[in-house]
Structure formats: C-alpha cells, structure tokens
Amino acid sequence: EIVEAVEAALGTGPLKGRHVLVTSGPTHEPIDPVRYIANRSSGAQGTAIAAALRDLGARVSFVTGPADVPPPAGVEVIPVQTAQEMAEAVNSVLPADAAVFAAAVADWRVANAAGQKMKKDGSGSLPTLEFAENPDILASVSQLQAGRPKLVVGFAAETHDVERHATEKRARKGCDWIVANDVSPGTGIMGGAENAVTLITANGAETWPRLTKHETARRLALRIAEALD
Amino acid sequence: EIVEAVEAALGTGPLKGRHVLVTSGPTHEPIDPVRYIANRSSGAQGTAIAAALRDLGARVSFVTGPADVPPPAGVEVIPVQTAQEMAEAVNSVLPADAAVFAAAVADWRVANAAGQKMKKDGSGSLPTLEFAENPDILASVSQLQAGRPKLVVGFAAETHDVERHATEKRARKGCDWIVANDVSPGTGIMGGAENAVTLITANGAETWPRLTKHETARRLALRIAEALD
C-alpha cells in the first residue's frame, strides 16, 4: 500500500494514463416528494474499487448514488439520485478505458410519481404504483458500437443460484466480466465489511475467498490493470 | 444550556421523574431482500427533541427508524426498521407521561413483499406492488382507553395547506398537539438544519419563527414541561 501511495503520488502505477469509470451506491426513485424506493447498497464496495483504481494510477470518474460511505479522495465525483440521472452521468464521462458498474441501480422507476405528498384519504383505499423500466446502463455501455470501453465490468447481487444467474447476466448484457455476490440476508455482505465474490469471465467462473471489501477491490483493480495492459 | 446540563446531571430540571417516549427517523418497508420504500427523514428533528427532553430531566425512550443522524446519548434507544416494528416498540415502552411522534412512518407497507430478489424476466412486464395499510401509531396511542399519555404530540409533514391539513389531522387522530411543517422541496427543511413550525393545539394554530432544529426542539420541550406541570 505504501508503494502504491507513492506510485499514485508520482503519477506512476500500472493504470497511469488510464481513465476508469466507476458507478457506486444505490439509486433513489421518487414516489412523491417525501417517499422513494431505494436499494440496500451502502456504496462500500464501489467506493473501495474507485480508491483501489486510483491507487494504481488511474484517473477515476466516480458516479455515485446516495451512499452511506463518503466518496474517496482524489477522484472526480458525480453525485446522482435516480437511475436516469446515473445513465446521463455515465454518458457524460465516457469515453473510458474501463467501466466498473458497481452501483445497485433500480430496475424500475415509479411512472406515476406524485408532485404532492400522497395522503390517506380515509376511504381505506390504497395507492397504486405504476412502474416503468429504467435505462439498462450496463447493457447499453456493453453494446456501444463506437467508443465502448475496452473492459466493461458488471455486478450481480443475487440471493440464490449465484453462478448460474451471473453467467446468464454476463451473456445477456454483453459485458466482459461479472462480479457476482450472494447478498442473502444470512451472509452479512450487504452493508457489511466483507465480500465473497465469484468472478465470471469468458473463461468461466472463479470463486474468490471471503475478503474485506478493500482487499476485494484491490484484487479486482489489479486484474483490471492486467486486462488493460 | 449550561444550567440545563447541570440540572440534567443532578437529576433535576422540570421534567425530572417524567418518562417521555419519542419516535424519530424514517421507516423502511421491504419490497424484496434488496429493495425497500423509504421516507425522506433524516431523524434530525426527533433526535434534537429527545436530547432537549433529556436536558430538562426526563427519562426518554427513543424509538428510531434508520436515521441519518446518530441517536442522542443518555436515552434508551430502541432501533426499528418498519412501521409494524415501530408500533410494537412503542407499545413495549408505554406507559409514558408524554409521547412525541416525530418519526416519518410509512402509511403503507408492501403486502406482496418477495422473499427473493425480484428480477426482470426479459418479457418487459413490470412488477405490481400491492399495499397494505400500516398501523396508525399516533391514532392508536391518542385513543387509548387506559394508560394514554397525558400529552400526545403528533407531527405533520405537509407540502401544501399546512395549517388546514394539520388541524384536520389533530382532530382525526385525537392527539393533543400537532407540530406541522412545510416540507416542500423549496423550503430546504427536509434534511436541513432549520425548521419552521406551526403548532396546532386545542387553542388553534401558533406559527413559530424559522429556528434551528435544536432551538425548535428546546422550545417544544419547554412547552411539554409546562403542559405536564
């Protein structure tokens, strides 16, 4: 770590001269002015990845939803709330050599979001939320005809059949790698300090040991540096 | 403040020997293991009220949803996630001399919450959320036949017609006071450091000046001490 801090300060390191985009955190999709739909994502893993890439010398653009953890120093931070805002921010920072989509983006937004607070009207009748599909940021960047990052990394938060779902996701989205993890409540990963990752590449699935999110991030950043080399 | 800190330390102060319940923060209502519906409540006002009541000598039970700000020292903290959990926690700490319901409780929970993560199935079809009404904690405590706190204080977060809605809410719930505020995005109150309160009592509406949430809390705590005297 000291070597890397020195390398980063000197503007050296294996990712010197590379631009990497990282998305992180949850998105918040408004229901009305006081209610929203959120994902359980602390932003800890994405933040650690941005910091690890920075430590290897990369110029990092960090597009982050409303996370629990503060963004790392020394990266360009673009804060957003909704999936649509995140999609626009991602487009605004491309091109990049690599893109790591660690954010937990809402698949759906509320199509009939209200401009005023929804109120119980005393009739006992319940509100109906209509949904619209959000832009698929990972798929659209993976399938760019021009200016596609050389390496596109997606994340898959699964609660069952992790490897199968993640492998299918890689094929469906067209990305290069999927970092998959099991976020079942029992694992303590969601919101916790550790992660247990399965990396899906064109060569199959690699199961990583349970590591801190910082160690997972460092390992992923080194793999990204190798892939761009 | 120094006088009150000394009084609190000495176990004196106008609320010495009184038990006050305060609820605070948002509730989170699960949609599936990774998604939930939340309210935009930082918990700052409820936390300040609990601290102010403590400073006047009260024994404070603090039932809090997942707030942005840490709970105050020197109070009994009961952390909860959902409205149903909050209702149970409130029942568990009663009886109390006064109850201040500052939490932004979800009116509705998702009736068809999923045990596994909801996934896009590729068909383009959208999920349907069915809602169920949450327990009305303010109304049920206000209307207790036995063991009702002498003073029950509700909050109303409104985006329009604040005084009229809050006055109607006071009558409908059966509470003694309503602390109403305008949480329209333009006011900067939601998530901000200040509050602009209208206090609705049996005697009508009182408009308080725009104050910090700490000053608002202190003023409310002093009024509660007067009312219990």
Tab-separated table of C-alpha atoms in Angstrom:
chain	number	residue	atom	x	y	z
A	1	GLU	CA	0.000	0.000	0.000
A	2	ILE	CA	2.848	2.376	0.713
A	3	VAL	CA	4.384	1.570	-2.654
A	4	GLU	CA	1.051	2.253	-4.338
A	5	ALA	CA	0.505	5.504	-2.474
A	6	VAL	CA	3.927	6.641	-3.602
A	7	GLU	CA	3.253	5.468	-7.165
A	8	ALA	CA	-0.080	7.273	-7.182
A	9	ALA	CA	1.534	10.444	-5.853
A	10	LEU	CA	4.235	10.222	-8.505
A	11	GLY	CA	1.648	9.599	-11.194
A	12	THR	CA	3.034	6.165	-11.896
A	13	GLY	CA	1.463	2.740	-11.293
A	14	PRO	CA	0.101	0.246	-13.844
A	15	LEU	CA	-3.034	2.319	-14.593
A	16	LYS	CA	-1.202	5.601	-15.185
A	17	GLY	CA	-2.820	7.419	-18.102
A	18	ARG	CA	-5.956	5.268	-17.978
A	19	HIS	CA	-9.442	6.660	-17.416
A	20	VAL	CA	-11.773	4.359	-15.483
A	21	LEU	CA	-15.462	4.956	-14.786
A	22	VAL	CA	-16.907	3.504	-11.576
A	23	THR	CA	-20.572	3.657	-10.557
A	24	SER	CA	-21.488	3.038	-6.935
A	25	GLY	CA	-24.206	3.221	-4.334
A	26	PRO	CA	-27.965	2.824	-4.591
A	27	THR	CA	-30.370	4.882	-6.657
A	28	HIS	CA	-33.427	6.544	-5.146
A	29	GLU	CA	-36.569	6.551	-7.262
A	30	PRO	CA	-39.148	9.087	-6.061
A	31	ILE	CA	-42.750	8.074	-5.302
A	32	ASP	CA	-43.752	11.568	-4.171
A	33	PRO	CA	-41.855	14.455	-2.522
A	34	VAL	CA	-41.346	12.521	0.722
A	35	ARG	CA	-41.235	8.850	-0.321
A	36	TYR	CA	-38.897	6.892	-2.538
A	37	ILE	CA	-37.834	3.393	-3.474
A	38	ALA	CA	-34.240	2.531	-2.555
A	39	ASN	CA	-31.845	-0.382	-2.784
A	40	ARG	CA	-29.893	-1.760	0.114
A	41	SER	CA	-26.450	-0.671	-1.078
A	42	SER	CA	-24.032	1.114	1.214
A	43	GLY	CA	-21.685	2.024	-1.634
A	44	ALA	CA	-18.793	0.473	0.326
A	45	GLN	CA	-17.626	-1.924	-2.419
A	46	GLY	CA	-17.826	0.627	-5.250
A	47	THR	CA	-16.032	3.234	-3.172
A	48	ALA	CA	-13.258	0.777	-2.330
A	49	ILE	CA	-12.882	-0.119	-6.025
A	50	ALA	CA	-12.598	3.540	-7.041
A	51	ALA	CA	-9.927	4.065	-4.372
A	52	ALA	CA	-8.015	0.937	-5.459
A	53	LEU	CA	-8.026	2.027	-9.127
A	54	ARG	CA	-6.849	5.486	-8.085
A	55	ASP	CA	-4.041	3.871	-6.090
A	56	LEU	CA	-2.880	2.076	-9.238
A	57	GLY	CA	-2.604	5.420	-11.025
A	58	ALA	CA	-5.930	5.600	-12.905
A	59	ARG	CA	-7.916	8.775	-13.430
A	60	VAL	CA	-11.250	7.752	-11.919
A	61	SER	CA	-14.713	9.186	-12.657
A	62	PHE	CA	-16.973	8.144	-9.778
A	63	VAL	CA	-20.730	8.315	-10.443
A	64	THR	CA	-22.446	7.688	-7.123
A	65	GLY	CA	-25.996	7.454	-5.863
A	66	PRO	CA	-26.838	8.460	-2.271
A	67	ALA	CA	-24.406	6.108	-0.498
A	68	ASP	CA	-23.753	5.638	3.218
A	69	VAL	CA	-19.985	5.963	2.853
A	70	PRO	CA	-18.260	9.121	1.615
A	71	PRO	CA	-16.629	9.080	-1.834
A	72	PRO	CA	-12.860	8.544	-1.984
A	73	ALA	CA	-10.500	11.497	-2.247
A	74	GLY	CA	-8.660	12.098	-5.490
A	75	VAL	CA	-11.399	11.018	-7.880
A	76	GLU	CA	-13.926	13.028	-9.908
A	77	VAL	CA	-17.249	12.622	-8.055
A	78	ILE	CA	-20.554	12.972	-9.926
A	79	PRO	CA	-23.436	12.585	-7.436
A	80	VAL	CA	-26.844	11.425	-8.707
A	81	GLN	CA	-30.158	10.262	-7.219
A	82	THR	CA	-32.082	8.268	-9.845
A	83	ALA	CA	-31.180	5.628	-12.437
A	84	GLN	CA	-31.978	8.071	-15.235
A	85	GLU	CA	-29.590	10.618	-13.755
A	86	MET	CA	-26.943	7.912	-13.400
A	87	ALA	CA	-27.331	6.944	-17.072
A	88	GLU	CA	-26.871	10.565	-18.126
A	89	ALA	CA	-23.820	10.990	-15.874
A	90	VAL	CA	-22.236	7.816	-17.280
A	91	ASN	CA	-22.708	9.067	-20.838
A	92	SER	CA	-21.210	12.409	-19.871
A	93	VAL	CA	-17.941	10.890	-18.592
A	94	LEU	CA	-17.345	8.404	-21.426
A	95	PRO	CA	-15.068	7.541	-23.184
A	96	ALA	CA	-13.131	5.465	-20.668
A	97	ASP	CA	-10.634	2.611	-20.908
A	98	ALA	CA	-12.631	0.543	-18.451
A	99	ALA	CA	-16.006	0.851	-16.748
A	100	VAL	CA	-16.986	-0.824	-13.481
A	101	PHE	CA	-20.714	-0.751	-12.769
A	102	ALA	CA	-20.882	-1.456	-9.040
A	103	ALA	CA	-23.995	0.651	-8.364
A	104	ALA	CA	-27.226	-1.057	-7.359
A	105	VAL	CA	-29.394	0.630	-9.975
A	106	ALA	CA	-33.158	0.414	-9.647
A	107	ASP	CA	-34.591	-1.715	-12.464
A	108	TRP	CA	-37.823	0.245	-12.298
A	109	ARG	CA	-38.901	3.765	-11.532
A	110	VAL	CA	-42.362	4.902	-10.488
A	111	ALA	CA	-44.165	6.043	-13.632
A	112	ASN	CA	-46.906	7.867	-11.744
A	113	ALA	CA	-44.745	9.686	-9.169
A	114	ALA	CA	-46.783	12.431	-7.490
A	115	GLY	CA	-45.796	16.086	-7.275
A	116	GLN	CA	-47.558	16.409	-3.904
A	117	LYS	CA	-47.400	14.091	-0.915
A	118	MET	CA	-49.799	11.170	-1.314
A	119	LYS	CA	-52.262	11.155	1.573
A	120	LYS	CA	-54.509	8.578	3.118
A	121	ASP	CA	-57.981	9.794	2.139
A	122	GLY	CA	-59.803	7.954	4.931
A	123	SER	CA	-61.577	5.674	2.452
A	124	GLY	CA	-59.206	2.836	3.223
A	125	SER	CA	-58.317	2.667	-0.457
A	126	LEU	CA	-54.674	2.062	-1.266
A	127	PRO	CA	-52.397	3.798	-3.743
A	128	THR	CA	-51.345	2.012	-6.902
A	129	LEU	CA	-47.813	2.424	-8.116
A	130	GLU	CA	-47.211	2.035	-11.802
A	131	PHE	CA	-43.672	1.263	-12.885
A	132	ALA	CA	-41.583	1.998	-15.922
A	133	GLU	CA	-38.346	0.234	-16.800
A	134	ASN	CA	-35.196	2.238	-16.173
A	135	PRO	CA	-32.417	2.507	-18.757
A	136	ASP	CA	-30.111	-0.541	-18.605
A	137	ILE	CA	-26.775	1.227	-18.156
A	138	LEU	CA	-24.612	-1.907	-18.150
A	139	ALA	CA	-26.193	-3.327	-21.324
A	140	SER	CA	-26.137	-0.061	-23.221
A	141	VAL	CA	-22.451	0.630	-22.483
A	142	SER	CA	-21.527	-3.031	-23.130
A	143	GLN	CA	-23.229	-2.879	-26.514
A	144	LEU	CA	-21.894	0.506	-27.654
A	145	GLN	CA	-20.993	0.345	-31.346
A	146	ALA	CA	-18.432	3.131	-31.038
A	147	GLY	CA	-16.401	4.152	-28.029
A	148	ARG	CA	-17.073	1.030	-25.964
A	149	PRO	CA	-14.644	0.791	-23.038
A	150	LYS	CA	-12.139	-1.990	-23.627
A	151	LEU	CA	-13.250	-3.654	-20.414
A	152	VAL	CA	-16.816	-3.489	-19.081
A	153	VAL	CA	-17.416	-4.985	-15.641
A	154	GLY	CA	-20.896	-5.512	-14.247
A	155	PHE	CA	-22.033	-6.604	-10.823
A	156	ALA	CA	-24.687	-9.123	-9.898
A	157	ALA	CA	-26.244	-9.157	-6.461
A	158	GLU	CA	-28.006	-12.471	-6.191
A	159	THR	CA	-29.880	-14.214	-3.420
A	160	HIS	CA	-29.776	-17.721	-4.950
A	161	ASP	CA	-28.096	-19.689	-7.774
A	162	VAL	CA	-25.393	-17.024	-7.883
A	163	GLU	CA	-23.092	-18.510	-10.519
A	164	ARG	CA	-25.850	-19.512	-12.923
A	165	HIS	CA	-27.641	-16.158	-12.703
A	166	ALA	CA	-24.399	-14.214	-13.046
A	167	THR	CA	-23.242	-16.232	-16.062
A	168	GLU	CA	-26.589	-15.656	-17.747
A	169	LYS	CA	-26.366	-11.969	-16.901
A	170	ARG	CA	-22.920	-11.665	-18.497
A	171	ALA	CA	-24.224	-13.135	-21.761
A	172	ARG	CA	-27.437	-11.121	-21.743
A	173	LYS	CA	-25.768	-7.774	-21.072
A	174	GLY	CA	-22.741	-8.269	-23.306
A	175	CYS	CA	-20.233	-7.186	-20.673
A	176	ASP	CA	-16.784	-8.723	-20.232
A	177	TRP	CA	-16.860	-9.645	-16.571
A	178	ILE	CA	-19.475	-10.014	-13.889
A	179	VAL	CA	-18.535	-9.656	-10.234
A	180	ALA	CA	-21.216	-11.721	-8.541
A	181	ASN	CA	-22.032	-11.966	-4.901
A	182	ASP	CA	-24.568	-13.567	-2.672
A	183	VAL	CA	-26.478	-10.857	-0.816
A	184	SER	CA	-28.790	-13.198	1.066
A	185	PRO	CA	-29.515	-11.681	4.486
A	186	GLY	CA	-27.635	-14.523	6.203
A	187	THR	CA	-24.296	-13.684	4.564
A	188	GLY	CA	-23.881	-10.275	6.234
A	189	ILE	CA	-22.363	-8.973	2.973
A	190	MET	CA	-24.947	-6.301	2.214
A	191	GLY	CA	-23.902	-3.391	4.428
A	192	GLY	CA	-21.008	-5.400	5.905
A	193	ALA	CA	-17.228	-5.034	5.679
A	194	GLU	CA	-16.551	-8.253	3.742
A	195	ASN	CA	-17.422	-9.686	0.372
A	196	ALA	CA	-17.349	-13.176	-1.155
A	197	VAL	CA	-17.130	-12.810	-4.899
A	198	THR	CA	-17.463	-15.074	-7.888
A	199	LEU	CA	-15.802	-13.522	-10.933
A	200	ILE	CA	-17.415	-14.554	-14.224
A	201	THR	CA	-15.289	-14.027	-17.336
A	202	ALA	CA	-15.174	-15.536	-20.835
A	203	ASN	CA	-13.128	-18.334	-19.231
A	204	GLY	CA	-15.765	-19.314	-16.695
A	205	ALA	CA	-16.276	-18.746	-13.009
A	206	GLU	CA	-13.593	-18.034	-10.408
A	207	THR	CA	-14.527	-18.172	-6.760
A	208	TRP	CA	-12.603	-15.710	-4.631
A	209	PRO	CA	-12.138	-16.218	-0.894
A	210	ARG	CA	-14.106	-14.148	1.570
A	211	LEU	CA	-12.104	-10.914	1.824
A	212	THR	CA	-12.658	-7.438	3.140
A	213	LYS	CA	-14.246	-5.124	0.592
A	214	HIS	CA	-10.898	-3.294	0.438
A	215	GLU	CA	-8.995	-6.489	-0.388
A	216	THR	CA	-11.650	-7.498	-2.931
A	217	ALA	CA	-11.312	-4.051	-4.511
A	218	ARG	CA	-7.527	-4.255	-4.686
A	219	ARG	CA	-7.660	-7.680	-6.276
A	220	LEU	CA	-10.193	-6.506	-8.863
A	221	ALA	CA	-8.167	-3.351	-9.620
A	222	LEU	CA	-5.036	-5.438	-10.230
A	223	ARG	CA	-6.998	-7.711	-12.585
A	224	ILE	CA	-8.288	-4.660	-14.449
A	225	ALA	CA	-4.738	-3.329	-14.785
A	226	GLU	CA	-3.646	-6.721	-16.212
A	227	ALA	CA	-6.550	-6.768	-18.668
A	228	LEU	CA	-5.783	-3.266	-19.956
A	229	ASP	CA	-2.065	-3.926	-20.216
B	1	GLU	CA	-27.744	25.327	28.314
B	2	ILE	CA	-25.103	25.113	30.995
B	3	VAL	CA	-27.806	25.380	33.645
B	4	GLU	CA	-29.749	22.584	31.974
B	5	ALA	CA	-26.717	20.343	31.609
B	6	VAL	CA	-26.042	20.798	35.312
B	7	GLU	CA	-29.706	20.181	36.137
B	8	ALA	CA	-29.729	17.056	33.987
B	9	ALA	CA	-26.534	15.809	35.620
B	10	LEU	CA	-28.012	16.456	39.050
B	11	GLY	CA	-31.259	14.741	38.070
B	12	THR	CA	-33.218	17.932	38.477
B	13	GLY	CA	-34.955	20.035	35.798
B	14	PRO	CA	-38.681	20.485	35.172
B	15	LEU	CA	-39.124	17.010	33.665
B	16	LYS	CA	-37.373	15.135	36.491
B	17	GLY	CA	-39.234	11.905	37.179
B	18	ARG	CA	-41.150	12.061	33.887
B	19	HIS	CA	-40.982	9.345	31.232
B	20	VAL	CA	-41.303	10.630	27.664
B	21	LEU	CA	-41.490	8.495	24.522
B	22	VAL	CA	-40.068	9.966	21.295
B	23	THR	CA	-40.226	8.313	17.872
B	24	SER	CA	-37.893	9.529	15.141
B	25	GLY	CA	-36.480	8.858	11.698
B	26	PRO	CA	-37.982	7.155	8.671
B	27	THR	CA	-39.275	3.621	8.396
B	28	HIS	CA	-38.102	1.217	5.710
B	29	GLU	CA	-40.711	-1.075	4.202
B	30	PRO	CA	-39.190	-4.034	2.323
B	31	ILE	CA	-40.159	-4.823	-1.273
B	32	ASP	CA	-37.738	-7.754	-1.513
B	33	PRO	CA	-34.379	-8.559	0.143
B	34	VAL	CA	-32.601	-5.688	-1.663
B	35	ARG	CA	-35.299	-3.052	-2.243
B	36	TYR	CA	-37.428	-1.011	0.116
B	37	ILE	CA	-39.660	2.025	0.313
B	38	ALA	CA	-38.321	4.834	2.489
B	39	ASN	CA	-39.309	8.305	3.612
B	40	ARG	CA	-37.098	11.337	3.318
B	41	SER	CA	-36.500	11.851	7.041
B	42	SER	CA	-33.040	12.426	8.458
B	43	GLY	CA	-34.207	11.965	12.053
B	44	ALA	CA	-32.579	15.303	12.944
B	45	GLN	CA	-35.690	16.910	14.478
B	46	GLY	CA	-36.728	13.851	16.511
B	47	THR	CA	-33.180	13.372	17.771
B	48	ALA	CA	-32.982	17.026	18.840
B	49	ILE	CA	-36.311	16.715	20.670
B	50	ALA	CA	-35.157	13.619	22.565
B	51	ALA	CA	-31.963	15.446	23.574
B	52	ALA	CA	-33.902	18.540	24.675
B	53	LEU	CA	-36.301	16.471	26.810
B	54	ARG	CA	-33.341	14.665	28.365
B	55	ASP	CA	-31.746	18.041	29.124
B	56	LEU	CA	-34.886	19.024	31.054
B	57	GLY	CA	-34.514	15.921	33.231
B	58	ALA	CA	-36.887	13.466	31.517
B	59	ARG	CA	-36.253	9.752	31.166
B	60	VAL	CA	-36.525	9.365	27.389
B	61	SER	CA	-37.372	6.215	25.416
B	62	PHE	CA	-36.244	6.819	21.831
B	63	VAL	CA	-37.762	4.564	19.168
B	64	THR	CA	-35.918	5.271	15.942
B	65	GLY	CA	-36.037	4.076	12.356
B	66	PRO	CA	-32.853	4.008	10.233
B	67	ALA	CA	-31.953	7.700	10.587
B	68	ASP	CA	-29.011	9.624	9.132
B	69	VAL	CA	-28.047	11.174	12.470
B	70	PRO	CA	-26.902	9.125	15.485
B	71	PRO	CA	-29.249	8.869	18.487
B	72	PRO	CA	-28.565	11.163	21.438
B	73	ALA	CA	-26.572	9.939	24.418
B	74	GLY	CA	-28.344	9.350	27.703
B	75	VAL	CA	-31.617	7.998	26.329
B	76	GLU	CA	-32.931	4.454	25.914
B	77	VAL	CA	-32.607	3.688	22.179
B	78	ILE	CA	-34.897	1.124	20.521
B	79	PRO	CA	-33.918	0.754	16.838
B	80	VAL	CA	-36.537	-0.457	14.339
B	81	GLN	CA	-36.893	-0.753	10.549
B	82	THR	CA	-40.589	-0.986	9.661
B	83	ALA	CA	-43.790	0.718	10.820
B	84	GLN	CA	-45.014	-2.538	12.334
B	85	GLU	CA	-41.806	-2.879	14.347
B	86	MET	CA	-42.154	0.743	15.452
B	87	ALA	CA	-45.728	0.122	16.645
B	88	GLU	CA	-44.580	-2.879	18.691
B	89	ALA	CA	-41.653	-0.921	20.179
B	90	VAL	CA	-43.962	1.948	21.157
B	91	ASN	CA	-46.329	-0.452	22.918
B	92	SER	CA	-43.393	-2.022	24.720
B	93	VAL	CA	-42.202	1.260	26.259
B	94	LEU	CA	-45.595	2.634	27.352
B	95	PRO	CA	-46.809	3.886	29.803
B	96	ALA	CA	-45.284	7.359	29.470
B	97	ASP	CA	-46.227	10.803	30.708
B	98	ALA	CA	-45.904	12.240	27.224
B	99	ALA	CA	-45.345	10.836	23.741
B	100	VAL	CA	-43.858	12.738	20.807
B	101	PHE	CA	-44.318	11.013	17.453
B	102	ALA	CA	-41.728	12.697	15.260
B	103	ALA	CA	-40.995	9.670	13.053
B	104	ALA	CA	-42.000	9.717	9.392
B	105	VAL	CA	-43.868	6.417	9.471
B	106	ALA	CA	-44.804	4.756	6.186
B	107	ASP	CA	-48.584	4.806	5.743
B	108	TRP	CA	-48.363	1.652	3.666
B	109	ARG	CA	-46.263	-1.452	3.539
B	110	VAL	CA	-45.846	-3.787	0.580
B	111	ALA	CA	-48.323	-6.629	1.053
B	112	ASN	CA	-46.674	-8.868	-1.534
B	113	ALA	CA	-43.037	-8.365	-0.472
B	114	ALA	CA	-40.858	-11.063	-2.052
B	115	GLY	CA	-38.518	-13.399	-0.162
B	116	GLN	CA	-36.146	-13.460	-3.135
B	117	LYS	CA	-34.888	-10.597	-5.245
B	118	MET	CA	-37.390	-9.611	-7.929
B	119	LYS	CA	-35.764	-9.946	-11.340
B	120	LYS	CA	-36.502	-8.585	-14.754
B	121	ASP	CA	-37.675	-11.632	-16.663
B	122	GLY	CA	-36.911	-10.209	-20.102
B	123	SER	CA	-40.588	-10.121	-21.060
B	124	GLY	CA	-40.738	-6.380	-20.452
B	125	SER	CA	-43.534	-6.955	-17.965
B	126	LEU	CA	-43.444	-4.860	-14.829
B	127	PRO	CA	-43.880	-5.875	-11.211
B	128	THR	CA	-47.046	-4.943	-9.381
B	129	LEU	CA	-46.785	-3.841	-5.789
B	130	GLU	CA	-49.801	-4.393	-3.605
B	131	PHE	CA	-50.022	-2.332	-0.472
B	132	ALA	CA	-51.477	-2.825	2.967
B	133	GLU	CA	-52.161	-0.068	5.460
B	134	ASN	CA	-49.696	0.147	8.339
B	135	PRO	CA	-50.834	0.502	11.958
B	136	ASP	CA	-51.628	4.139	12.782
B	137	ILE	CA	-49.379	4.568	15.828
B	138	LEU	CA	-50.378	8.171	16.567
B	139	ALA	CA	-54.111	7.457	16.408
B	140	SER	CA	-53.945	4.270	18.431
B	141	VAL	CA	-51.937	5.845	21.276
B	142	SER	CA	-54.087	9.016	21.176
B	143	GLN	CA	-57.229	6.921	21.512
B	144	LEU	CA	-56.017	4.537	24.232
B	145	GLN	CA	-58.813	3.914	26.734
B	146	ALA	CA	-56.390	3.101	29.538
B	147	GLY	CA	-52.850	4.320	30.044
B	148	ARG	CA	-52.986	7.129	27.473
B	149	PRO	CA	-50.044	9.522	27.927
B	150	LYS	CA	-51.247	12.816	29.381
B	151	LEU	CA	-49.832	14.624	26.350
B	152	VAL	CA	-49.707	13.114	22.872
B	153	VAL	CA	-47.873	15.123	20.215
B	154	GLY	CA	-48.047	14.232	16.534
B	155	PHE	CA	-46.162	15.635	13.574
B	156	ALA	CA	-47.489	16.580	10.163
B	157	ALA	CA	-45.171	16.922	7.200
B	158	GLU	CA	-47.170	18.766	4.578
B	159	THR	CA	-46.378	20.118	1.138
B	160	HIS	CA	-49.400	22.446	0.866
B	161	ASP	CA	-52.223	23.934	3.002
B	162	VAL	CA	-50.143	23.143	6.084
B	163	GLU	CA	-52.369	24.654	8.788
B	164	ARG	CA	-55.631	23.263	7.425
B	165	HIS	CA	-54.241	19.738	6.927
B	166	ALA	CA	-52.571	19.729	10.329
B	167	THR	CA	-55.706	20.952	12.124
B	168	GLU	CA	-57.739	18.218	10.432
B	169	LYS	CA	-55.079	15.687	11.363
B	170	ARG	CA	-55.204	16.675	15.037
B	171	ALA	CA	-58.986	16.130	15.121
B	172	ARG	CA	-58.854	12.888	13.136
B	173	LYS	CA	-56.099	11.287	15.232
B	174	GLY	CA	-57.298	12.502	18.637
B	175	CYS	CA	-53.877	13.771	19.705
B	176	ASP	CA	-53.325	16.896	21.811
B	177	TRP	CA	-50.880	18.798	19.627
B	178	ILE	CA	-49.657	18.645	16.080
B	179	VAL	CA	-46.257	20.026	15.149
B	180	ALA	CA	-46.738	20.869	11.486
B	181	ASN	CA	-44.145	21.828	8.958
B	182	ASP	CA	-43.908	22.541	5.281
B	183	VAL	CA	-41.571	20.027	3.677
B	184	SER	CA	-41.926	21.322	0.117
B	185	PRO	CA	-38.606	20.865	-1.666
B	186	GLY	CA	-38.154	24.662	-1.914
B	187	THR	CA	-38.068	25.157	1.873
B	188	GLY	CA	-34.851	23.197	2.489
B	189	ILE	CA	-36.369	21.892	5.743
B	190	MET	CA	-36.343	18.173	4.872
B	191	GLY	CA	-32.761	17.146	5.561
B	192	GLY	CA	-31.777	20.701	6.530
B	193	ALA	CA	-30.681	22.252	9.828
B	194	GLU	CA	-33.695	24.511	10.312
B	195	ASN	CA	-37.401	24.103	10.816
B	196	ALA	CA	-40.415	26.403	10.508
B	197	VAL	CA	-43.166	25.003	12.663
B	198	THR	CA	-46.858	25.649	13.150
B	199	LEU	CA	-48.027	24.261	16.490
B	200	ILE	CA	-51.666	23.179	16.468
B	201	THR	CA	-53.296	22.837	19.895
B	202	ALA	CA	-56.852	22.940	21.241
B	203	ASN	CA	-56.439	26.738	21.221
B	204	GLY	CA	-55.665	26.982	17.500
B	205	ALA	CA	-52.532	27.492	15.452
B	206	GLU	CA	-49.321	29.160	16.587
B	207	THR	CA	-46.699	29.983	13.973
B	208	TRP	CA	-43.153	29.695	15.272
B	209	PRO	CA	-40.299	31.578	13.673
B	210	ARG	CA	-37.792	29.729	11.498
B	211	LEU	CA	-35.330	28.277	14.016
B	212	THR	CA	-32.627	25.651	14.022
B	213	LYS	CA	-33.964	22.171	14.729
B	214	HIS	CA	-32.179	22.366	18.097
B	215	GLU	CA	-33.946	25.612	19.022
B	216	THR	CA	-37.271	24.221	17.808
B	217	ALA	CA	-36.679	21.131	19.961
B	218	ARG	CA	-35.825	23.187	23.043
B	219	ARG	CA	-38.938	25.314	22.631
B	220	LEU	CA	-41.121	22.219	22.224
B	221	ALA	CA	-39.513	20.511	25.238
B	222	LEU	CA	-40.185	23.563	27.423
B	223	ARG	CA	-43.829	23.593	26.266
B	224	ILE	CA	-44.114	19.897	27.113
B	225	ALA	CA	-42.681	20.554	30.589
B	226	GLU	CA	-45.266	23.325	31.094
B	227	ALA	CA	-48.102	21.084	29.925
B	228	LEU	CA	-47.123	18.254	32.297
B	229	ASP	CA	-46.608	20.601	35.232
